[in-house]
Amino acid sequence: MPGLIMDNRPAAHVSLRAVGHRFGEGTWLFRGIESTFGAGDLVAVTGPSGSGKSTLLSLVAGGTPTEGTIERGEGRTQWVFQNPYGSAHRSTADHVALPFLARGMSRTEAEPQVQGLLERFNLSESSAAPFRTLSGGQAQRLMLARALAAEPALILVDEPTSQLDPVNAGMVIDVLQELAGEDRTVLIATHDPRVADRATRRLVLGDPDGAS
Ligand SMILES: Nc1ncnc2c1ncn2[C@@H]1O[C@H](COP(=O)(O)OP(=O)(O)O)[C@@H](O)[C@H]1O
Ligand SMILES: [Mg+2]
């Protein structure tokens, strides 16, 4: 079944052709976006607040732009929301286990992978802590760990470092770069120049010349 074996994960491939979007009769958020990216790419979507970064991510996730086309290849897409959400009384480990259980694994089978993901995101110490007791930064890292548990080919991450201190922000950026290195496609909306500096591709919004 898809997703259980990493080597069977289909490569994501995304092509944006002359993409423009506006809501109703409102002003264009962006127009003329041209970009192709795929496995191995870390794509930074940058621009001022309100320039349409989150909107562009949602279009790549499966929306329809006002003009132009977006082609998406095979592969699971996983969105990591800007605002962490979870079940207040469930533990950190339970949140990460859920995508494995949803694919038919037992909790015992999933446990080593769950602990590995918690370790990767510096969450091992709060493995048993209920979601409601996590700090904003811990919850944000948990969202990334849970997203990875779904073994996506394409990961869309909205402002992943906005609630993190510099040490954890650096750690999250390292992990996002590693994920792209593992032949995933990582698309990040961000204000953080440290993320943009590591990107293999950049989409700059709020710029009349559009994307590069
Ligand atoms: N569903 C929607 N309907 C109408 N306007 C929207 C909708 N979603 C976002 N907007 C508007 O589009 C603009 C861009 O929003 P957004 O994509 O969230 O920008 P960013 O993520 O760069 O801050 C904002 O002015 C926002 O209010
Ligand atoms: Mg946004």
Coordinates of N, CA and C and ligand atoms in Angstrom, one line a residue:
M1 N 0.8 -1.2 0.0 CA 0.0 0.0 0.0 C 0.9 1.2 0.0
P2 N 0.4 2.3 -0.6 CA 1.2 3.5 -0.7 C 1.7 4.0 0.6
G3 N 2.9 4.5 0.7 CA 3.4 5.2 1.8 C 4.1 4.4 2.8
L4 N 4.0 3.1 2.9 CA 4.7 2.3 3.9 C 6.1 2.1 3.6
I5 N 6.4 2.0 2.3 CA 7.8 1.8 1.9 C 8.3 3.1 1.3
M6 N 9.4 3.7 1.9 CA 9.9 5.0 1.4 C 10.2 4.9 0.0
D7 N 10.8 3.8 -0.5 CA 11.3 3.8 -1.9 C 10.2 3.8 -2.9
N8 N 9.0 3.5 -2.4 CA 7.9 3.5 -3.4 C 7.2 4.9 -3.4
R9 N 7.7 5.8 -2.7 CA 7.0 7.1 -2.6 C 7.2 7.8 -4.0
P10 N 6.1 8.1 -4.7 CA 6.2 8.7 -6.0 C 6.8 10.1 -5.8
A11 N 7.6 10.5 -6.8 CA 8.2 11.9 -6.7 C 7.1 12.9 -7.0
A12 N 7.1 14.0 -6.2 CA 6.2 15.1 -6.5 C 6.8 15.9 -7.6
H13 N 6.0 16.5 -8.5 CA 6.5 17.4 -9.5 C 5.4 18.4 -9.7
V14 N 5.8 19.7 -9.6 CA 4.8 20.7 -9.7 C 5.3 21.8 -10.8
S15 N 4.3 22.1 -11.6 CA 4.6 23.1 -12.7 C 3.6 24.2 -12.6
L16 N 4.1 25.5 -12.4 CA 3.2 26.6 -12.5 C 3.4 27.4 -13.8
R17 N 2.3 27.6 -14.5 CA 2.5 28.3 -15.8 C 1.6 29.5 -15.8
A18 N 2.2 30.7 -15.8 CA 1.4 32.0 -15.9 C 0.3 32.1 -14.8
V19 N 0.7 31.7 -13.6 CA -0.3 31.6 -12.6 C -0.5 33.0 -12.0
G20 N -1.8 33.3 -11.9 CA -2.2 34.6 -11.2 C -3.5 34.3 -10.4
H21 N -3.6 35.0 -9.3 CA -4.8 34.8 -8.5 C -5.3 36.1 -7.9
R22 N -6.6 36.2 -7.8 CA -7.3 37.3 -7.0 C -8.6 36.7 -6.5
F23 N -9.1 37.3 -5.4 CA -10.3 36.8 -4.8 C -11.4 37.7 -5.4
G24 N -12.4 37.1 -6.1 CA -13.5 37.9 -6.7 C -13.0 38.9 -7.6
E25 N -13.5 40.1 -7.4 CA -13.1 41.2 -8.3 C -12.0 42.1 -7.6
G26 N -11.4 41.5 -6.6 CA -10.3 42.2 -5.9 C -9.1 42.4 -6.7
T27 N -8.1 43.1 -6.2 CA -6.8 43.3 -6.9 C -6.1 42.0 -7.0
W28 N -5.2 41.9 -8.0 CA -4.4 40.6 -8.2 C -3.4 40.5 -7.1
L29 N -3.4 39.4 -6.5 CA -2.4 39.1 -5.4 C -1.0 38.9 -6.1
F30 N -1.0 38.1 -7.2 CA 0.2 37.9 -8.0 C -0.3 37.5 -9.4
R31 N 0.6 37.6 -10.4 CA 0.3 37.2 -11.7 C 1.6 36.7 -12.4
G32 N 1.5 35.9 -13.4 CA 2.7 35.6 -14.2 C 3.7 34.7 -13.5
I33 N 3.2 33.9 -12.5 CA 4.2 33.1 -11.8 C 4.5 31.8 -12.7
E34 N 5.8 31.6 -12.9 CA 6.3 30.5 -13.7 C 7.3 29.8 -12.9
S35 N 7.1 28.5 -12.6 CA 8.1 27.8 -11.9 C 7.8 26.3 -12.0
T36 N 8.9 25.5 -12.0 CA 8.8 24.1 -12.0 C 9.7 23.6 -10.9
F37 N 9.2 22.7 -10.1 CA 10.1 22.2 -9.1 C 9.7 20.7 -8.8
G38 N 10.5 20.0 -8.1 CA 10.2 18.6 -7.8 C 11.1 18.1 -6.7
A39 N 11.3 16.7 -6.7 CA 12.0 16.1 -5.7 C 13.4 16.7 -5.5
G40 N 13.8 17.0 -4.3 CA 15.0 17.6 -4.0 C 15.0 19.1 -3.8
D41 N 13.9 19.7 -4.2 CA 13.8 21.1 -4.2 C 13.3 21.6 -2.8
L42 N 13.9 22.7 -2.3 CA 13.4 23.4 -1.2 C 13.0 24.8 -1.8
V43 N 11.7 25.0 -1.8 CA 11.2 26.2 -2.5 C 10.7 27.2 -1.5
A44 N 11.3 28.4 -1.5 CA 10.9 29.5 -0.6 C 9.9 30.4 -1.3
V45 N 8.7 30.6 -0.7 CA 7.8 31.6 -1.1 C 7.9 32.8 -0.2
T46 N 8.4 33.9 -0.7 CA 8.6 35.0 0.2 C 7.8 36.2 -0.3
G47 N 7.7 37.2 0.5 CA 6.9 38.4 0.2 C 6.3 39.0 1.5
P48 N 5.9 40.2 1.4 CA 5.4 40.9 2.6 C 4.1 40.2 3.0
S49 N 3.7 40.5 4.3 CA 2.4 40.0 4.8 C 1.3 40.4 3.9
G50 N 0.4 39.5 3.5 CA -0.7 39.9 2.6 C -0.4 39.8 1.2
S51 N 0.8 39.4 0.8 CA 1.2 39.3 -0.6 C 0.6 38.0 -1.3
G52 N 0.1 37.1 -0.5 CA -0.5 35.9 -1.1 C 0.3 34.6 -0.9
K53 N 1.2 34.6 0.0 CA 2.0 33.4 0.2 C 1.2 32.1 0.6
S54 N 0.3 32.3 1.6 CA -0.5 31.2 2.1 C -1.5 30.8 0.9
T55 N -2.0 31.8 0.2 CA -2.9 31.5 -0.9 C -2.2 30.7 -2.0
L56 N -0.9 31.0 -2.3 CA -0.2 30.3 -3.3 C 0.0 28.8 -2.8
L57 N 0.3 28.6 -1.5 CA 0.5 27.3 -1.0 C -0.8 26.5 -1.2
S58 N -1.9 27.1 -0.9 CA -3.2 26.4 -1.0 C -3.5 26.1 -2.4
L59 N -3.1 26.9 -3.4 CA -3.3 26.6 -4.8 C -2.5 25.4 -5.2
V60 N -1.2 25.4 -4.7 CA -0.4 24.2 -5.0 C -0.9 22.9 -4.4
A61 N -1.6 23.1 -3.2 CA -2.1 21.9 -2.5 C -3.3 21.4 -3.3
G62 N -3.9 22.2 -4.2 CA -5.1 21.6 -4.9 C -6.1 22.6 -5.3
G63 N -5.8 23.9 -5.2 CA -6.8 24.9 -5.6 C -6.7 25.2 -7.1
T64 N -7.6 26.1 -7.5 CA -7.6 26.5 -8.9 C -7.3 28.0 -9.0
P65 N -6.2 28.3 -9.7 CA -5.9 29.8 -9.8 C -6.8 30.5 -10.7
T66 N -7.0 31.8 -10.5 CA -7.8 32.6 -11.3 C -7.4 32.5 -12.8
E67 N -6.1 32.5 -13.0 CA -5.5 32.4 -14.4 C -4.3 31.5 -14.4
G68 N -4.0 30.9 -15.5 CA -2.8 30.0 -15.6 C -3.1 28.6 -15.1
T69 N -2.1 27.8 -15.1 CA -2.3 26.4 -14.8 C -1.3 25.9 -13.7
I70 N -1.7 25.0 -12.9 CA -0.8 24.3 -12.0 C -1.0 22.8 -12.3
E71 N 0.2 22.2 -12.7 CA 0.2 20.7 -12.8 C 0.9 20.1 -11.7
R72 N 0.3 19.1 -11.2 CA 0.9 18.3 -10.0 C 1.1 16.9 -10.4
G73 N 2.2 16.3 -10.1 CA 2.5 14.9 -10.3 C 1.8 14.1 -9.2
E74 N 2.1 12.8 -9.3 CA 1.6 11.9 -8.3 C 2.3 12.2 -7.0
G75 N 1.7 11.6 -5.9 CA 2.4 11.7 -4.6 C 1.5 12.4 -3.6
R76 N 1.7 12.0 -2.4 CA 0.9 12.5 -1.3 C 1.4 13.9 -0.9
T77 N 0.4 14.8 -0.8 CA 0.7 16.2 -0.3 C 0.3 16.4 1.1
Q78 N 1.2 17.0 1.9 CA 0.9 17.2 3.3 C 1.1 18.7 3.6
W79 N 0.0 19.3 4.2 CA 0.1 20.7 4.5 C 0.4 20.8 6.0
V80 N 1.3 21.7 6.3 CA 1.6 22.0 7.8 C 1.1 23.4 8.1
F81 N 0.0 23.4 8.9 CA -0.6 24.7 9.1 C 0.2 25.6 10.0
Q82 N 0.0 26.9 9.7 CA 0.7 28.0 10.5 C 0.4 27.9 12.0
N83 N -0.9 27.7 12.2 CA -1.3 27.7 13.6 C -1.5 26.2 14.1
P84 N -0.7 25.8 15.0 CA -0.7 24.4 15.5 C -2.1 24.0 16.0
Y85 N -2.6 22.8 15.7 CA -3.8 22.4 16.3 C -3.7 20.9 16.7
G86 N -4.4 20.5 17.7 CA -4.3 19.1 18.1 C -5.3 18.8 19.1
S87 N -5.3 17.6 19.7 CA -6.3 17.2 20.7 C -5.7 17.5 22.0
A88 N -6.4 18.4 22.8 CA -5.8 18.9 24.0 C -5.3 17.8 25.0
H89 N -6.0 16.7 25.1 CA -5.6 15.7 26.2 C -4.8 14.6 25.6
R90 N -4.6 14.5 24.3 CA -3.7 13.5 23.8 C -2.3 13.8 23.8
S91 N -1.4 12.8 23.9 CA 0.0 13.1 24.1 C 0.6 13.5 22.8
T92 N 1.8 14.0 22.9 CA 2.7 14.3 21.7 C 2.9 13.1 20.8
A93 N 3.2 12.0 21.5 CA 3.5 10.7 20.8 C 2.2 10.2 20.1
D94 N 1.1 10.4 20.7 CA -0.2 10.0 20.1 C -0.5 10.7 18.8
H95 N -0.1 12.0 18.8 CA -0.4 12.8 17.6 C 0.5 12.3 16.4
V96 N 1.7 11.9 16.7 CA 2.6 11.5 15.7 C 2.3 10.0 15.2
A97 N 1.7 9.3 16.2 CA 1.4 7.9 15.8 C 0.2 7.8 14.9
L98 N -0.7 8.8 15.0 CA -2.0 8.7 14.3 C -1.9 8.4 12.8
P99 N -1.0 9.1 12.0 CA -0.9 8.8 10.6 C -0.4 7.4 10.3
F100 N 0.4 6.8 11.2 CA 0.8 5.4 11.0 C -0.3 4.5 11.3
L101 N -1.1 4.7 12.3 CA -2.3 3.9 12.6 C -3.3 4.0 11.5
A102 N -3.4 5.2 10.9 CA -4.4 5.4 9.8 C -4.0 4.6 8.6
R103 N -2.7 4.2 8.5 CA -2.3 3.4 7.4 C -2.2 1.9 7.8
G104 N -2.8 1.6 8.9 CA -3.0 0.2 9.3 C -1.9 -0.5 10.1
M105 N -0.9 0.3 10.6 CA 0.1 -0.2 11.5 C -0.5 -0.3 12.9
S106 N 0.1 -1.2 13.7 CA -0.3 -1.2 15.1 C 0.6 -0.2 15.8
R107 N 0.2 0.2 17.0 CA 0.9 1.1 17.8 C 2.4 0.6 18.1
T108 N 2.5 -0.7 18.4 CA 3.8 -1.3 18.6 C 4.7 -1.2 17.4
E109 N 4.1 -1.5 16.2 CA 4.9 -1.4 15.0 C 5.3 0.1 14.7
A110 N 4.4 1.0 15.0 CA 4.7 2.4 14.7 C 5.7 3.0 15.7
E111 N 5.8 2.5 16.9 CA 6.5 3.1 18.0 C 8.0 3.5 17.7
P112 N 8.8 2.7 17.0 CA 10.1 3.1 16.7 C 10.2 4.3 15.8
Q113 N 9.2 4.4 14.8 CA 9.2 5.5 13.9 C 8.7 6.8 14.6
V114 N 7.7 6.6 15.5 CA 7.2 7.7 16.3 C 8.4 8.3 17.1
Q115 N 9.1 7.4 17.8 CA 10.2 7.9 18.7 C 11.3 8.6 17.8
G116 N 11.5 8.0 16.7 CA 12.5 8.6 15.8 C 12.2 10.0 15.3
L117 N 10.9 10.2 15.0 CA 10.4 11.5 14.6 C 10.4 12.5 15.7
L118 N 10.1 12.0 16.9 CA 10.1 12.9 18.1 C 11.5 13.4 18.4
E119 N 12.5 12.5 18.2 CA 13.9 12.8 18.4 C 14.3 13.8 17.4
R120 N 13.9 13.6 16.2 CA 14.4 14.5 15.1 C 13.9 15.9 15.3
F121 N 12.8 16.1 16.0 CA 12.3 17.4 16.2 C 12.4 17.9 17.7
N122 N 13.4 17.2 18.4 CA 13.7 17.7 19.7 C 12.5 17.6 20.6
L123 N 11.7 16.6 20.5 CA 10.4 16.5 21.3 C 10.4 15.2 22.2
S124 N 11.5 14.5 22.2 CA 11.5 13.2 23.0 C 11.1 13.4 24.4
E125 N 11.5 14.5 25.0 CA 11.2 14.8 26.4 C 9.8 15.1 26.7
S126 N 9.0 15.5 25.7 CA 7.6 15.8 25.9 C 6.7 14.7 25.2
S127 N 7.3 13.6 25.0 CA 6.6 12.5 24.3 C 5.3 12.2 24.9
A128 N 5.2 12.1 26.3 CA 4.0 11.7 27.0 C 3.2 13.0 27.4
A129 N 3.7 14.2 27.1 CA 2.9 15.4 27.5 C 1.7 15.6 26.7
P130 N 0.5 15.9 27.4 CA -0.7 16.3 26.6 C -0.5 17.5 25.8
F131 N -1.1 17.5 24.6 CA -0.9 18.6 23.6 C -1.1 20.0 24.3
R132 N -2.1 20.1 25.2 CA -2.4 21.4 25.7 C -1.3 22.0 26.6
T133 N -0.3 21.2 27.0 CA 0.8 21.7 27.9 C 2.0 22.1 27.0
L134 N 1.9 21.9 25.7 CA 3.1 22.2 24.9 C 3.2 23.7 24.7
S135 N 4.5 24.2 24.6 CA 4.7 25.6 24.2 C 4.3 25.7 22.7
G136 N 4.2 27.0 22.3 CA 3.9 27.3 20.9 C 5.0 26.7 20.0
G137 N 6.2 26.7 20.4 CA 7.3 26.2 19.6 C 7.3 24.7 19.5
Q138 N 7.0 24.1 20.7 CA 6.9 22.6 20.7 C 5.7 22.1 19.8
A139 N 4.6 22.8 19.9 CA 3.4 22.5 19.1 C 3.7 22.6 17.6
Q140 N 4.5 23.6 17.2 CA 4.8 23.9 15.8 C 5.7 22.7 15.3
R141 N 6.6 22.3 16.1 CA 7.5 21.2 15.7 C 6.8 19.9 15.7
L142 N 5.8 19.8 16.6 CA 4.9 18.6 16.5 C 4.2 18.5 15.2
M143 N 3.7 19.6 14.7 CA 3.0 19.6 13.4 C 3.9 19.1 12.3
L144 N 5.1 19.5 12.3 CA 6.1 19.0 11.3 C 6.3 17.5 11.5
A145 N 6.5 17.0 12.7 CA 6.7 15.6 13.0 C 5.5 14.8 12.5
R146 N 4.3 15.3 12.8 CA 3.1 14.6 12.4 C 2.9 14.6 10.9
A147 N 3.3 15.7 10.2 CA 3.2 15.7 8.8 C 4.1 14.7 8.1
L148 N 5.3 14.6 8.7 CA 6.3 13.6 8.1 C 5.8 12.2 8.3
A149 N 5.1 11.9 9.4 CA 4.6 10.6 9.7 C 3.7 10.1 8.5
A150 N 3.1 11.0 7.8 CA 2.3 10.7 6.6 C 3.1 10.4 5.4
E151 N 4.4 10.5 5.5 CA 5.3 10.2 4.4 C 4.9 10.8 3.1
P152 N 4.8 12.2 3.1 CA 4.4 12.9 1.9 C 5.6 13.0 0.9
A153 N 5.2 13.2 -0.4 CA 6.2 13.5 -1.4 C 6.4 15.0 -1.5
L154 N 5.3 15.7 -1.2 CA 5.3 17.2 -1.2 C 4.8 17.7 0.1
I155 N 5.6 18.6 0.7 CA 5.3 19.1 2.0 C 5.1 20.6 1.9
L156 N 4.0 21.2 2.3 CA 3.7 22.6 2.2 C 3.8 23.1 3.6
V157 N 4.7 24.1 3.9 CA 4.8 24.5 5.3 C 4.7 26.0 5.3
D158 N 3.7 26.5 6.2 CA 3.4 27.9 6.2 C 4.1 28.5 7.5
E159 N 5.0 29.4 7.2 CA 5.7 30.1 8.3 C 6.2 29.2 9.4
P160 N 7.1 28.2 9.1 CA 7.5 27.2 10.1 C 8.3 27.7 11.3
T161 N 8.9 28.9 11.1 CA 9.8 29.3 12.2 C 9.3 30.5 12.9
S162 N 8.0 30.9 12.6 CA 7.5 32.1 13.2 C 7.4 32.1 14.7
Q163 N 7.2 30.9 15.3 CA 7.0 30.9 16.8 C 8.2 30.3 17.5
L164 N 9.3 30.2 16.8 CA 10.4 29.4 17.3 C 11.6 30.4 17.7
D165 N 12.2 30.0 18.8 CA 13.5 30.7 19.2 C 14.5 30.3 18.2
P166 N 15.6 31.1 18.2 CA 16.7 30.9 17.1 C 17.2 29.5 17.1
V167 N 17.4 28.8 18.3 CA 18.0 27.5 18.2 C 17.0 26.5 17.6
N168 N 15.7 26.5 18.0 CA 14.8 25.6 17.4 C 14.5 26.0 15.9
A169 N 14.5 27.3 15.6 CA 14.3 27.7 14.2 C 15.4 27.1 13.4
G170 N 16.6 27.2 13.8 CA 17.8 26.6 13.1 C 17.6 25.1 12.9
M171 N 17.1 24.5 13.9 CA 16.9 23.0 13.9 C 15.9 22.7 12.8
V172 N 14.8 23.4 12.9 CA 13.7 23.1 11.9 C 14.1 23.4 10.5
I173 N 14.9 24.5 10.3 CA 15.4 24.7 8.9 C 16.3 23.6 8.5
D174 N 17.2 23.1 9.4 CA 18.0 22.0 9.0 C 17.2 20.8 8.6
V175 N 16.2 20.5 9.4 CA 15.3 19.3 9.0 C 14.6 19.5 7.7
L176 N 14.1 20.7 7.5 CA 13.4 20.9 6.2 C 14.4 20.7 5.0
Q177 N 15.6 21.2 5.2 CA 16.6 21.0 4.1 C 16.9 19.5 4.0
E178 N 17.1 18.8 5.1 CA 17.3 17.4 5.0 C 16.2 16.6 4.2
L179 N 14.9 17.1 4.5 CA 13.8 16.4 3.9 C 13.8 16.6 2.4
A180 N 14.2 17.8 1.9 CA 14.4 18.0 0.5 C 15.5 17.1 0.0
G181 N 16.5 17.0 0.8 CA 17.7 16.1 0.4 C 17.3 14.6 0.3
E182 N 16.2 14.3 1.0 CA 15.7 12.9 0.9 C 14.7 12.7 -0.2
D183 N 14.8 13.6 -1.2 CA 14.0 13.5 -2.4 C 12.5 13.8 -2.2
R184 N 12.2 14.6 -1.2 CA 10.9 15.2 -1.1 C 11.0 16.6 -1.7
T185 N 9.8 17.1 -2.0 CA 9.7 18.5 -2.4 C 9.1 19.3 -1.2
V186 N 9.8 20.4 -0.8 CA 9.4 21.1 0.4 C 9.1 22.6 -0.1
L187 N 7.9 23.0 0.1 CA 7.5 24.4 -0.3 C 7.2 25.2 1.0
I188 N 7.9 26.2 1.2 CA 7.8 27.0 2.5 C 7.4 28.4 2.2
A189 N 6.3 28.9 2.9 CA 6.0 30.3 2.9 C 6.7 30.9 4.1
T190 N 7.5 31.9 3.9 CA 8.3 32.4 5.0 C 8.7 33.8 4.9
H191 N 8.9 34.5 6.0 CA 9.5 35.8 6.1 C 11.0 35.6 6.5
D192 N 11.4 34.4 6.8 CA 12.7 34.2 7.5 C 13.8 34.1 6.5
P193 N 14.7 35.1 6.4 CA 15.8 35.1 5.4 C 16.7 33.8 5.6
R194 N 16.7 33.2 6.8 CA 17.5 32.0 6.9 C 17.0 30.8 6.1
V195 N 15.6 30.8 6.0 CA 15.0 29.8 5.2 C 15.3 30.1 3.7
A196 N 15.0 31.3 3.3 CA 15.2 31.7 1.9 C 16.6 31.4 1.4
D197 N 17.6 31.7 2.3 CA 19.0 31.4 2.0 C 19.3 30.0 1.6
R198 N 18.6 29.1 2.1 CA 18.8 27.6 1.9 C 18.0 27.1 0.7
A199 N 17.1 27.9 0.1 CA 16.2 27.5 -0.9 C 16.9 27.1 -2.2
T200 N 16.5 26.1 -2.9 CA 16.9 25.8 -4.3 C 16.2 26.6 -5.3
R201 N 15.0 27.1 -4.9 CA 14.1 27.9 -5.8 C 13.4 29.0 -4.9
R202 N 13.2 30.1 -5.5 CA 12.4 31.2 -4.8 C 11.3 31.7 -5.6
L203 N 10.2 31.9 -4.9 CA 9.1 32.6 -5.6 C 8.8 33.8 -4.7
V204 N 9.0 35.0 -5.4 CA 9.0 36.2 -4.7 C 7.7 36.9 -5.0
L205 N 6.8 37.1 -4.1 CA 5.5 37.7 -4.3 C 5.6 39.2 -3.9
G206 N 4.6 39.9 -4.4 CA 4.5 41.4 -4.1 C 5.6 42.1 -4.9
D207 N 6.1 41.5 -6.0 CA 7.1 42.1 -6.8 C 6.6 42.1 -8.2
P208 N 6.5 43.3 -8.8 CA 5.9 43.4 -10.2 C 6.6 42.5 -11.2
D209 N 7.8 42.1 -11.0 CA 8.5 41.2 -11.9 C 8.2 39.7 -11.7
G210 N 7.4 39.5 -10.6 CA 7.0 38.1 -10.4 C 8.1 37.2 -9.9
A211 N 8.0 35.9 -10.2 CA 8.8 34.9 -9.6 C 10.1 34.7 -10.4
S212 N 11.1 34.2 -9.7 CA 12.3 33.8 -10.4 C 12.6 32.4 -10.3
Ligands
LIG1 N1 -10.5 33.1 1.0 C1 -10.2 34.4 0.9 N2 -11.2 35.3 0.4 C2 -10.9 36.6 0.2 N3 -9.7 37.1 0.5 C3 -8.7 36.3 1.0 C4 -8.9 34.9 1.2 N4 -7.8 34.4 1.6 C5 -6.9 35.4 1.7 N5 -7.5 36.6 1.3 C6 -6.8 37.8 1.2 O1 -5.7 37.7 0.3 C7 -4.6 38.4 0.7 C8 -3.4 37.5 0.8 O2 -3.5 36.6 1.9 P1 -2.5 35.5 2.2 O3 -2.4 34.6 1.1 O4 -2.9 35.0 3.6 O5 -1.1 36.3 2.4 P2 0.2 36.0 3.2 O6 0.2 34.6 3.5 O7 1.3 36.4 2.2 O8 0.2 36.9 4.4 C9 -5.0 39.1 2.0 O9 -5.3 40.4 1.8 C10 -6.1 38.2 2.5 O10 -7.0 39.0 3.3
MG2 MG 0.3 33.6 5.3

